Coordinates of N, CA and C and ligand atoms in Angstrom, one line a residue:
M1246 N 0.0 -3.9 15.1 CA 0.9 -2.9 14.3 C 1.7 -2.1 15.0
T1247 N 2.9 -1.8 14.6 CA 3.9 -1.1 15.5 C 3.5 0.4 15.0
G1248 N 4.4 1.2 15.8 CA 3.9 2.9 15.6 C 4.2 3.3 14.0
T1249 N 5.2 2.5 13.5 CA 5.6 3.1 12.1 C 5.0 2.1 10.9
A1250 N 4.3 1.2 11.4 CA 3.9 0.3 10.3 C 2.9 0.9 9.2
A1251 N 3.2 0.7 8.0 CA 2.3 1.4 6.8 C 0.9 0.8 7.1
P1252 N 0.0 1.6 6.7 CA -1.4 1.0 6.7 C -1.7 -0.2 5.6
P1253 N -2.6 -0.8 5.8 CA -2.9 -2.0 4.8 C -3.3 -1.5 3.5
R1254 N -3.2 -2.2 2.4 CA -3.3 -1.9 1.0 C -4.7 -2.3 0.7
H1255 N -5.8 -1.6 0.0 CA -6.9 -2.0 -0.4 C -6.9 -2.3 -2.0
P1256 N -7.2 -3.5 -2.3 CA -6.9 -3.9 -3.6 C -7.7 -3.0 -4.7
R1257 N -8.8 -2.7 -4.2 CA -9.6 -1.9 -5.2 C -9.5 -0.4 -5.3
L1258 N -8.5 0.1 -4.5 CA -8.2 1.4 -4.5 C -6.9 1.9 -5.5
I1259 N -7.2 2.2 -6.7 CA -6.1 2.6 -7.5 C -5.8 4.1 -7.8
T1260 N -4.5 4.5 -7.4 CA -4.0 5.9 -7.6 C -3.1 6.1 -8.8
L1261 N -3.2 7.4 -9.3 CA -2.2 7.9 -10.3 C -1.5 9.0 -9.6
E1262 N -0.5 9.0 -9.9 CA 0.6 10.0 -9.4 C 1.6 10.4 -10.5
G1263 N 2.2 11.5 -10.1 CA 3.4 11.9 -11.1 C 3.3 13.7 -10.9
G1264 N 4.2 14.3 -11.7 CA 4.3 15.6 -11.5 C 3.3 16.3 -12.6
E1265 N 3.3 17.6 -12.5 CA 2.4 18.5 -13.3 C 2.4 18.1 -14.7
G1266 N 1.6 18.2 -15.5 CA 1.6 17.8 -16.8 C 1.9 16.2 -17.3
A1267 N 2.0 15.5 -16.3 CA 2.4 14.0 -16.6 C 1.4 13.4 -17.6
G1268 N 0.1 13.8 -17.2 CA -1.0 13.0 -18.0 C -1.9 12.3 -17.4
K1269 N -1.9 12.7 -16.0 CA -2.7 11.7 -15.2 C -4.4 11.9 -15.6
S1270 N -4.8 13.1 -15.8 CA -6.2 13.4 -16.0 C -6.5 12.6 -17.4
T1271 N -5.6 12.5 -18.3 CA -5.7 12.1 -19.6 C -5.8 10.4 -19.5
A1272 N -5.0 9.9 -18.8 CA -4.6 8.3 -18.5 C -6.2 7.7 -17.9
L1273 N -6.6 8.7 -16.8 CA -7.9 8.3 -16.1 C -8.8 7.6 -17.2
A1274 N -9.0 8.0 -18.4 CA -10.1 7.7 -19.3 C -9.8 6.2 -19.4
S1275 N -8.6 5.7 -20.0 CA -8.4 4.4 -20.2 C -8.6 3.6 -19.1
L1276 N -8.2 4.0 -17.9 CA -8.4 3.1 -16.9 C -9.8 2.7 -16.5
R1277 N -10.5 3.8 -16.5 CA -12.1 3.6 -16.3 C -12.6 2.9 -17.4
E1278 N -12.4 3.1 -18.4 CA -12.6 2.3 -19.7 C -12.6 0.6 -19.5
L1279 N -11.3 0.4 -19.0 CA -10.9 -0.9 -18.8 C -11.7 -1.7 -17.6
L1280 N -11.8 -0.9 -16.7 CA -12.6 -1.2 -15.4 C -14.1 -1.4 -15.9
V1281 N -14.8 -0.7 -16.4 CA -16.1 -0.7 -16.8 C -16.4 -1.9 -17.8
Q1282 N -15.6 -2.1 -18.8 CA -15.7 -3.2 -19.7 C -15.6 -4.4 -19.1
R1283 N -14.8 -4.5 -17.8 CA -14.8 -5.8 -17.3 C -16.2 -5.8 -16.2
G1284 N -17.0 -5.1 -16.2 CA -18.2 -5.1 -15.5 C -18.0 -4.4 -13.9
H1285 N -17.2 -3.6 -13.8 CA -17.0 -3.1 -12.3 C -17.4 -1.6 -12.2
E1286 N -18.1 -1.4 -11.1 CA -18.5 0.0 -10.9 C -17.2 0.7 -10.5
V1287 N -17.1 2.0 -11.0 CA -15.8 2.8 -11.0 C -16.0 4.2 -10.6
V1288 N -15.5 4.6 -9.4 CA -15.6 5.7 -8.7 C -14.2 6.6 -9.1
L1289 N -14.5 7.7 -9.9 CA -13.4 8.4 -10.2 C -13.4 9.8 -9.4
T1290 N -12.1 10.0 -8.6 CA -12.1 11.1 -7.9 C -10.6 11.8 -7.9
R1291 N -10.6 12.9 -6.9 CA -9.1 13.5 -7.1 C -8.9 14.0 -5.8
E1292 N -7.6 14.3 -5.6 CA -7.1 15.2 -4.4 C -6.3 16.3 -4.8
P1293 N -6.0 17.2 -4.0 CA -6.9 17.5 -2.8 C -8.3 17.7 -3.5
G1294 N -9.5 17.1 -2.8 CA -10.7 17.4 -3.4 C -11.5 15.9 -3.2
G1295 N -12.8 16.0 -3.8 CA -13.6 14.7 -4.0 C -14.8 14.7 -3.0
T1296 N -15.0 15.9 -2.0 CA -16.0 16.2 -1.4 C -16.3 17.7 -1.4
V1297 N -17.5 18.0 -1.1 CA -17.9 19.5 -1.2 C -16.7 20.3 0.0
A1298 N -16.6 19.7 1.1 CA -15.7 20.4 2.2 C -14.1 20.2 1.6
A1299 N -13.9 19.1 1.1 CA -12.5 19.0 0.5 C -12.1 19.8 -0.6
E1300 N -13.1 20.1 -1.4 CA -13.0 20.9 -2.6 C -12.6 22.4 -2.0
R1301 N -13.5 22.8 -1.1 CA -13.3 24.1 -0.4 C -11.9 24.2 0.2
I1302 N -11.5 23.2 0.6 CA -10.0 23.2 1.2 C -9.0 23.1 0.0
R1303 N -9.3 22.6 -1.2 CA -8.3 22.7 -2.3 C -8.2 24.0 -2.9
A1304 N -9.5 24.8 -2.7 CA -9.4 26.2 -3.1 C -8.5 27.1 -2.3
L1305 N -8.5 26.8 -0.9 CA -7.6 27.5 0.0 C -6.2 27.0 -0.4
L1306 N -6.1 25.7 -0.5 CA -4.6 25.3 -0.8 C -4.0 25.8 -2.1
L1307 N -4.6 25.9 -3.1 CA -4.1 26.1 -4.6 C -4.5 27.6 -4.9
G1308 N -5.2 28.1 -4.1 CA -5.9 29.5 -4.8 C -4.6 30.5 -4.6
T1309 N -4.7 31.5 -5.5 CA -4.0 32.7 -5.4 C -4.7 34.0 -5.2
R1310 N -3.9 35.1 -5.1 CA -4.7 36.4 -4.7 C -5.8 36.6 -5.8
D1311 N -5.4 36.2 -7.0 CA -6.4 36.4 -7.9 C -7.5 35.6 -8.0
T1312 N -7.4 34.2 -7.8 CA -8.4 33.3 -7.7 C -9.2 33.2 -6.5
L1313 N -8.6 33.5 -5.3 CA -9.4 33.5 -4.1 C -10.0 34.9 -4.0
G1314 N -9.4 35.9 -4.6 CA -10.0 37.2 -4.5 C -9.5 38.0 -3.0
G1315 N -8.4 38.4 -2.8 CA -8.2 39.1 -1.5 C -7.2 38.4 -0.5
E1316 N -7.5 38.8 0.7 CA -6.6 38.3 1.7 C -5.9 36.8 1.6
A1317 N -7.0 36.1 1.6 CA -6.6 34.7 1.7 C -5.5 34.3 0.8
G1318 N -5.7 34.9 -0.3 CA -4.5 34.7 -1.5 C -3.4 35.2 -1.2
I1319 N -3.3 36.3 -0.6 CA -2.1 37.1 -0.4 C -1.1 36.3 0.9
E1320 N -1.9 36.0 1.8 CA -1.0 35.4 2.9 C -0.4 34.1 2.5
P1321 N 0.9 33.9 2.8 CA 1.5 32.8 2.1 C 1.1 31.5 3.3
L1322 N 1.1 30.3 2.6 CA 0.7 29.2 3.5 C 1.9 28.6 4.1
A1323 N 1.9 28.3 5.3 CA 3.2 27.6 5.8 C 3.1 26.2 5.2
A1324 N 4.3 25.7 5.2 CA 4.3 24.3 4.7 C 3.5 23.4 5.4
E1325 N 3.8 23.8 6.9 CA 2.9 22.9 7.9 C 1.4 23.0 7.6
A1326 N 1.1 24.2 7.5 CA -0.3 24.4 7.3 C -0.9 23.7 5.9
E1327 N 0.0 23.9 4.9 CA -0.1 23.1 3.9 C -0.6 21.4 3.9
L1328 N 0.3 21.1 4.6 CA 0.5 19.5 4.8 C -0.7 19.1 5.6
L1329 N -1.3 19.8 6.7 CA -2.3 19.6 7.5 C -3.8 19.8 6.6
L1330 N -3.6 20.9 5.9 CA -4.8 21.2 5.1 C -5.0 19.9 4.1
M1331 N -3.9 19.3 3.5 CA -4.1 18.2 2.6 C -4.6 17.1 3.2
F1332 N -4.1 16.8 4.6 CA -4.7 15.8 5.2 C -6.3 16.0 5.6
A1333 N -6.5 17.2 6.0 CA -7.9 17.4 6.3 C -8.9 17.2 5.4
A1334 N -8.3 17.5 4.0 CA -9.2 17.2 2.8 C -9.1 15.9 2.6
R1335 N -8.2 15.0 2.8 CA -8.2 13.7 2.7 C -9.0 12.8 3.5
V1336 N -9.1 13.2 4.7 CA -9.8 12.6 5.9 C -11.2 12.5 5.4
Q1337 N -11.7 13.6 5.0 CA -13.2 13.8 4.7 C -13.4 13.1 3.3
H1338 N -12.4 13.0 2.2 CA -12.4 12.2 1.2 C -12.6 10.7 1.5
V1339 N -11.7 10.2 2.4 CA -11.7 8.9 2.4 C -13.1 8.5 3.2
Q1340 N -13.5 9.3 4.4 CA -14.6 8.9 5.2 C -15.8 9.1 4.4
H1341 N -15.8 9.9 3.4 CA -17.3 10.2 2.8 C -17.4 9.6 1.5
V1342 N -16.3 9.2 0.6 CA -16.1 9.0 -0.6 C -15.4 7.5 -0.9
I1343 N -14.3 7.5 -0.5 CA -13.5 6.3 -0.7 C -14.0 5.1 0.0
R1344 N -14.0 5.1 1.4 CA -14.4 3.8 2.2 C -15.9 3.5 1.8
P1345 N -16.8 4.3 1.7 CA -18.3 3.8 1.3 C -18.2 3.2 0.1
A1346 N -17.3 3.8 -1.0 CA -17.3 3.1 -2.3 C -16.6 1.7 -2.3
L1347 N -15.6 1.6 -1.5 CA -14.8 0.3 -1.4 C -15.8 -0.7 -0.6
R1348 N -16.5 -0.4 0.4 CA -17.4 -1.2 1.0 C -18.6 -1.8 0.3
R1349 N -18.9 -1.1 -0.9 CA -20.1 -1.8 -1.8 C -19.4 -2.2 -3.0
G1350 N -18.3 -2.5 -3.1 CA -17.7 -3.4 -4.1 C -16.9 -2.6 -5.1
A1351 N -17.1 -1.3 -5.2 CA -16.6 -0.5 -6.3 C -15.2 -0.4 -6.4
F1352 N -14.7 0.1 -7.5 CA -13.2 0.4 -7.6 C -13.1 1.9 -7.6
V1353 N -12.2 2.3 -6.9 CA -11.9 3.9 -6.7 C -10.6 4.3 -7.2
V1354 N -10.7 5.1 -8.1 CA -9.6 5.6 -9.0 C -9.2 7.0 -8.5
S1355 N -8.3 7.5 -8.0 CA -8.0 8.6 -7.5 C -6.7 9.4 -8.2
D1356 N -6.9 10.6 -8.6 CA -6.0 11.3 -9.3 C -5.1 12.0 -8.0
R1357 N -4.2 11.3 -7.7 CA -3.4 11.7 -6.4 C -3.9 11.2 -5.2
F1358 N -3.2 10.9 -4.2 CA -3.5 10.4 -2.8 C -2.2 10.9 -2.1
T1359 N -2.1 9.9 -1.0 CA -1.2 10.4 0.0 C 0.3 10.2 -0.5
D1360 N 0.6 9.5 -1.5 CA 2.0 9.6 -2.0 C 2.3 11.0 -2.4
S1361 N 1.4 11.9 -2.9 CA 1.6 13.2 -3.2 C 2.2 14.2 -2.0
S1362 N 1.5 13.7 -0.9 CA 2.0 14.6 0.3 C 3.3 14.1 0.6
Y1363 N 3.8 12.9 0.7 CA 5.3 12.5 0.9 C 6.2 13.2 -0.1
A1364 N 5.6 13.3 -1.6 CA 6.5 13.8 -2.6 C 6.5 15.4 -2.3
Y1365 N 5.4 16.0 -2.2 CA 5.5 17.5 -2.3 C 5.6 18.1 -1.1
Q1366 N 5.0 17.6 0.1 CA 5.1 18.5 1.4 C 6.5 17.7 2.2
G1367 N 6.6 16.4 1.9 CA 7.9 15.9 2.3 C 9.4 16.2 1.5
D1368 N 9.4 15.5 0.3 CA 10.6 15.8 -0.4 C 10.6 17.4 -0.9
G1369 N 9.5 18.0 -1.4 CA 9.3 19.3 -2.0 C 9.7 20.3 -0.9
R1370 N 8.8 20.4 0.0 CA 9.0 21.3 1.0 C 9.8 21.2 2.2
G1371 N 10.3 19.8 2.4 CA 11.4 19.3 3.4 C 10.7 19.1 5.0
L1372 N 9.3 18.8 4.7 CA 8.8 18.3 6.0 C 9.1 16.9 6.4
D1373 N 9.1 16.4 7.8 CA 9.5 15.2 8.1 C 8.7 14.1 7.6
P1374 N 9.1 13.2 7.0 CA 8.4 12.2 6.5 C 7.7 11.2 7.7
Q1375 N 8.4 11.4 8.7 CA 7.7 10.6 9.8 C 6.5 11.2 10.4
W1376 N 6.3 12.6 10.3 CA 5.2 13.1 10.7 C 4.1 12.8 9.6
I1377 N 4.5 12.6 8.4 CA 3.4 12.4 7.3 C 3.0 10.9 7.5
A1378 N 3.9 10.1 7.8 CA 3.6 8.7 8.0 C 2.6 8.4 9.2
D1379 N 2.6 9.4 10.1 CA 2.1 9.3 11.3 C 0.6 9.7 11.1
L1380 N 0.4 10.8 10.5 CA -0.9 11.2 9.7 C -1.6 10.4 8.9
E1381 N -0.6 9.6 8.1 CA -1.3 8.6 7.1 C -1.8 7.5 7.9
R1382 N -1.1 7.1 8.9 CA -1.4 6.0 9.8 C -2.6 6.2 10.5
R1383 N -2.5 7.3 11.2 CA -4.0 7.7 12.2 C -5.1 8.2 11.4
A1384 N -4.9 9.1 10.4 CA -5.9 9.8 9.9 C -6.6 9.0 8.5
V1385 N -5.6 8.3 7.8 CA -6.1 7.7 6.6 C -6.4 6.2 6.7
G1386 N -5.4 5.5 7.2 CA -5.6 4.0 7.7 C -5.7 3.2 6.4
L1387 N -5.3 3.7 5.2 CA -5.3 2.7 4.0 C -4.4 3.2 2.9
R1388 N -3.8 2.2 2.2 CA -2.9 2.5 1.0 C -3.6 2.1 -0.3
P1389 N -3.1 2.3 -1.4 CA -3.8 1.9 -2.7 C -3.1 0.4 -3.0
G1390 N -4.1 -0.5 -3.5 CA -3.4 -1.7 -4.0 C -2.6 -1.6 -5.4
L1391 N -2.8 -0.5 -5.9 CA -2.0 -0.3 -7.3 C -1.8 1.3 -7.3
T1392 N -0.6 1.6 -7.5 CA -0.2 3.2 -7.9 C 0.6 3.2 -9.0
L1393 N 0.0 4.0 -10.2 CA 0.7 4.2 -11.2 C 1.3 5.6 -11.1
L1394 N 2.7 5.5 -11.3 CA 3.6 6.5 -11.4 C 3.8 7.2 -12.7
L1395 N 3.2 8.2 -13.3 CA 3.6 8.7 -14.6 C 4.7 9.6 -14.5
D1396 N 5.9 9.1 -14.9 CA 7.2 9.6 -14.8 C 7.5 10.7 -15.8
L1397 N 7.9 11.8 -15.6 CA 8.3 12.7 -17.0 C 9.0 13.8 -16.5
D1398 N 10.0 14.1 -17.4 CA 11.0 15.1 -17.4 C 10.2 16.4 -16.9
V1399 N 10.8 17.0 -15.7 CA 9.9 18.3 -15.1 C 9.6 19.4 -16.2
R1400 N 10.7 19.9 -17.1 CA 10.5 20.8 -18.0 C 9.3 20.4 -19.0
E1401 N 9.6 19.0 -19.4 CA 8.6 18.8 -20.5 C 7.1 18.8 -19.8
G1402 N 6.9 18.4 -18.6 CA 5.5 18.5 -18.0 C 5.1 20.0 -17.8
R1403 N 6.0 20.9 -17.3 CA 5.7 22.2 -17.3 C 5.6 22.9 -18.5
A1404 N 5.9 22.4 -19.7 CA 5.7 23.0 -21.1 C 4.4 22.6 -21.4
R1405 N 4.0 21.4 -21.1 CA 2.6 21.0 -21.6 C 1.7 21.7 -21.0
T1406 N 1.7 22.2 -19.7 CA 0.6 22.9 -19.2 C 0.6 24.4 -19.0
S1407 N 1.9 25.0 -19.8 CA 2.1 26.2 -19.7 C 1.1 27.0 -20.4
G1408 N 0.7 28.1 -20.2 CA -0.4 28.9 -20.8 C -1.6 28.3 -20.7
R1409 N -1.8 27.4 -19.9 CA -3.2 26.7 -19.6 C -3.9 27.6 -18.8
D1410 N -3.5 28.1 -17.6 CA -4.1 28.9 -16.6 C -3.6 30.3 -16.6
L1411 N -4.6 31.1 -16.6 CA -4.3 32.7 -16.4 C -3.6 32.8 -15.5
W1412 N -3.5 32.2 -14.2 CA -3.1 32.4 -13.1 C -2.4 31.1 -12.5
P1413 N -1.1 30.9 -12.5 CA -0.5 29.7 -11.7 C -1.1 29.5 -10.3
D1414 N -1.3 28.4 -9.9 CA -1.7 28.3 -8.4 C -0.4 28.3 -7.4
R1415 N -0.7 28.2 -6.2 CA 0.2 28.3 -5.4 C 1.6 27.2 -5.6
I1416 N 1.1 26.0 -5.9 CA 2.1 25.0 -6.2 C 2.9 25.2 -7.6
E1417 N 2.1 25.5 -8.5 CA 2.7 25.6 -9.8 C 3.4 26.9 -10.0
S1418 N 3.4 27.8 -8.9 CA 4.3 28.9 -9.0 C 5.8 28.4 -8.3
E1419 N 5.9 27.4 -7.9 CA 7.3 26.9 -7.4 C 8.2 26.7 -8.6
Q1420 N 9.6 26.7 -8.2 CA 10.6 26.7 -9.3 C 11.1 25.2 -9.6
D1421 N 11.7 25.1 -10.7 CA 12.1 23.8 -11.3 C 12.7 22.8 -10.2
D1422 N 13.7 23.5 -9.3 CA 14.2 22.7 -8.3 C 13.4 21.9 -7.3
F1423 N 12.2 22.6 -6.9 CA 11.3 21.9 -6.1 C 10.4 20.7 -6.8
F1424 N 10.4 21.3 -8.2 CA 9.7 19.9 -8.9 C 10.5 18.7 -9.0
E1425 N 12.1 19.0 -9.2 CA 12.9 18.1 -9.2 C 13.0 17.2 -7.9
R1426 N 12.8 17.9 -6.9 CA 12.8 17.1 -5.7 C 11.9 16.2 -5.6
V1427 N 10.5 16.7 -5.9 CA 9.3 15.9 -6.1 C 9.5 14.8 -6.9
R1428 N 10.0 15.0 -8.1 CA 10.1 13.8 -9.0 C 10.9 12.6 -8.3
L1429 N 12.1 13.1 -7.9 CA 12.8 12.1 -7.1 C 12.4 11.5 -6.0
G1430 N 11.4 12.0 -5.4 CA 10.7 11.5 -4.0 C 9.7 10.5 -4.7
F1431 N 9.0 10.8 -5.6 CA 8.0 10.0 -6.3 C 8.9 8.6 -6.8
R1432 N 10.0 8.7 -7.4 CA 10.9 7.7 -7.8 C 11.2 6.7 -6.7
R1433 N 11.8 7.5 -5.5 CA 12.1 6.5 -4.5 C 11.1 6.0 -3.8
R1434 N 10.0 6.4 -3.8 CA 9.1 5.7 -3.2 C 8.5 4.5 -4.2
A1435 N 8.6 4.6 -5.3 CA 8.2 3.6 -6.4 C 9.2 2.4 -6.0
Q1436 N 10.5 2.8 -6.0 CA 11.6 1.8 -5.6 C 11.5 1.2 -4.4
A1437 N 11.3 1.7 -3.3 CA 10.7 1.1 -2.1 C 9.7 0.3 -2.0
E1438 N 8.6 0.2 -2.8 CA 7.3 -0.5 -2.9 C 7.1 -1.0 -4.2
P1439 N 7.9 -1.7 -4.7 CA 7.9 -2.3 -6.2 C 6.6 -3.0 -6.2
Q1440 N 6.0 -3.8 -5.1 CA 4.7 -4.5 -5.3 C 3.4 -3.6 -5.5
R1441 N 3.6 -2.5 -5.2 CA 2.3 -1.5 -5.2 C 2.6 -0.4 -6.5
F1442 N 3.7 -0.2 -6.7 CA 3.9 1.1 -7.9 C 4.2 0.2 -9.1
R1443 N 3.6 0.9 -10.4 CA 4.0 0.6 -11.8 C 4.6 2.0 -12.2
L1444 N 5.8 1.9 -12.7 CA 6.3 3.3 -13.3 C 5.9 3.2 -14.9
V1445 N 5.4 4.4 -15.3 CA 4.9 4.5 -16.5 C 5.6 5.7 -17.3
D1446 N 6.3 5.4 -18.4 CA 7.2 6.4 -19.0 C 6.1 7.4 -19.8
A1447 N 5.8 8.5 -19.1 CA 4.9 9.5 -19.4 C 5.3 10.5 -20.7
A1448 N 6.4 10.2 -21.1 CA 6.8 10.9 -22.3 C 6.4 10.3 -23.5
Q1449 N 5.7 9.0 -23.5 CA 5.1 8.5 -24.8 C 3.9 9.2 -25.2
S1450 N 3.4 8.9 -26.3 CA 2.0 9.5 -26.9 C 0.9 9.1 -25.6
P1451 N 0.0 10.0 -25.8 CA -1.3 9.7 -24.8 C -1.6 8.3 -25.2
A1452 N -1.7 7.8 -26.3 CA -2.2 6.6 -26.8 C -1.5 5.5 -26.0
A1453 N 0.0 5.6 -26.2 CA 1.0 4.6 -25.8 C 0.7 4.6 -23.8
V1454 N 0.6 5.8 -23.2 CA 0.6 6.2 -21.9 C -0.7 5.3 -21.5
G1455 N -1.9 5.4 -22.2 CA -3.1 4.9 -21.9 C -3.1 3.3 -22.0
E1456 N -2.4 2.9 -23.0 CA -2.0 1.5 -23.1 C -1.2 0.8 -21.8
A1457 N -0.1 1.5 -21.6 CA 0.6 1.2 -20.6 C -0.2 1.0 -19.2
V1458 N -1.0 2.1 -19.1 CA -1.8 2.2 -17.7 C -2.9 0.8 -17.7
A1459 N -3.5 0.6 -18.8 CA -4.5 -0.4 -19.0 C -3.7 -1.6 -18.9
A1460 N -2.6 -1.8 -19.3 CA -1.7 -3.2 -19.2 C -1.4 -3.3 -17.7
A1461 N -1.2 -2.3 -16.9 CA -0.7 -2.5 -15.6 C -1.9 -2.9 -14.7
V1462 N -3.1 -2.3 -15.2 CA -4.4 -2.6 -14.3 C -5.0 -4.0 -14.6
A1463 N -4.7 -4.3 -16.0 CA -5.1 -5.7 -16.3 C -4.3 -6.7 -15.5
A1464 N -3.0 -6.3 -15.5 CA -2.0 -7.3 -14.7 C -2.7 -7.4 -13.2
H1465 N -2.9 -6.1 -12.4 CA -3.2 -6.0 -11.2 C -4.4 -7.0 -11.1
L1466 N -5.4 -6.8 -12.0 CA -6.8 -7.4 -11.8 C -6.8 -9.1 -11.8
A1467 N -5.6 -9.3 -12.6 CA -5.4 -11.0 -12.6 C -4.9 -11.5 -11.3
T1468 N -4.6 -10.5 -10.5 CA -4.0 -11.0 -9.0 C -5.2 -10.9 -8.2
L1469 N -6.2 -10.6 -8.4 CA -7.3 -10.3 -7.3 C -8.1 -11.6 -7.2
T1470 N -8.3 -11.9 -5.8 CA -9.3 -13.0 -5.6 C -10.7 -12.6 -5.6
D1471 N -11.7 -13.6 -5.6 CA -13.0 -13.4 -5.4 C -13.2 -12.6 -4.3
A1472 N -12.6 -12.8 -3.1 CA -12.7 -11.9 -1.8 C -12.6 -10.4 -2.1
D1473 N -11.4 -10.4 -2.9 CA -11.1 -9.0 -2.9 C -12.1 -8.3 -3.8
L1474 N -12.9 -8.9 -4.7 CA -13.8 -8.1 -5.5 C -15.1 -8.1 -4.8
A1475 N -15.2 -8.7 -3.6 CA -16.6 -8.9 -3.1 C -16.9 -7.4 -2.3
Ligands
LIG641 N1 -0.6 18.2 -4.1 C1 0.2 18.2 -2.8 O1 1.1 19.1 -2.9 N2 0.2 17.4 -2.1 C2 -1.0 16.4 -2.0 O2 -1.0 15.6 -0.9 C3 -1.9 16.4 -3.0 C4 -1.6 17.2 -4.2 C5 -2.9 15.4 -3.0 C6 -3.0 19.4 -7.5 O3 -3.3 20.3 -8.7 C7 -1.8 19.9 -6.9 O4 -1.8 19.8 -5.5 C8 -0.6 19.4 -7.5 C9 0.2 18.6 -6.4 C10 -0.5 19.1 -5.1 N3 0.3 20.5 -8.0 N4 1.3 20.3 -8.7 N5 2.0 20.3 -9.6 P1 -3.8 19.7 -9.8 O5 -4.8 18.6 -9.8 O6 -4.5 21.1 -10.5 O7 -2.4 19.5 -10.6 P2 -1.8 18.3 -11.2 O8 -2.2 17.0 -10.6 O9 -0.5 18.4 -11.4 O10 -2.7 18.3 -12.6 P3 -2.1 18.4 -14.2 O11 -1.0 19.5 -14.3 O12 -3.4 18.8 -15.0 O13 -1.5 17.2 -14.6 P4 -2.0 15.8 -15.1 O14 -3.3 15.7 -14.8 O15 -1.0 14.7 -14.9 O16 -2.0 16.2 -16.7 P5 -3.3 16.3 -17.8 O17 -4.2 17.2 -17.5 O18 -3.7 15.0 -18.1 O19 -2.4 16.6 -19.0 C11 -1.8 18.0 -19.1 C12 -1.6 18.4 -20.6 O20 -0.7 17.6 -21.1 C13 -2.8 18.5 -21.3 O21 -2.8 19.5 -22.1 C14 -2.9 17.1 -22.3 O22 -3.5 17.4 -23.3 C15 -1.4 17.1 -22.3 N6 -1.0 15.7 -22.4 C16 -1.2 14.7 -21.7 N7 -0.5 13.6 -22.0 C17 0.2 13.7 -22.9 C18 1.0 13.0 -23.5 N8 1.3 11.8 -23.4 N9 2.1 13.7 -24.6 C19 1.6 15.0 -24.9 N10 0.9 15.7 -24.0 C20 0.0 15.3 -23.1

């Protein structure tokens, strides 16, 4: 492997990506149902988070003065600190949840994974994608076999979630231009890796999004060998 080669894909790791309000949490239910119907063990998880320590890191990453209560929420997080904390949480998640589940033959479905770091910290915050690639290669060491990108107009996504939380988190507090860069970043990644990504039009009804997600997963399952499922 050269210094810049992407880590290998694991066929049983499936991720959902997209902007705020795209409907990832809603689509997870259809995805899980399909895999369970086919007799597979499914571990549903999310990032940042997924372990006790990673959920603590999530609170630090997303918390505000109001939710964290005090100084930690007042201090702005440097973009570099945000990136490193995302990866600190991800290492815990990969080592303690994802790899053990994959080793015992389960499917792991994660609401966000490393593509979010490229989109939010790379395209959104302007950090060097080579640095992110290096962290991915050294500290994560795997990519999903299938990534469903739920693509939605930024304003529509924000309208769906507006009024949901009393206090917007650190990332939700960003302006529309930040989220436009994130959306473009996700779309560029999907174009660059068409064998891994499936683009889903998230402006459809929840039922139609669920059907599109289930169809993409069924097509992915059809490509797996007995060795992939062992
Ligand atoms: N982040 C990062 O910067 N770097 C990283 O490496 C990682 C993450 C891993 C996680 O916060 C934040 O961390 C995230 C990126 C950053 N910040 N942002 N933005 P989160 O998990 O709390 O935020 P989220 O992932 O964006 O979740 P979300 O806003 O809840 O979006 P969602 O899960 O895609 O949407 P949903 O909960 O399924 O649906 C939202 C609402 O829309 C809800 O009321 C639904 O009923 C409704 N909905 C869902 N689908 C539809 C359709 N099809 N039509 C109409 N209404 C719908």
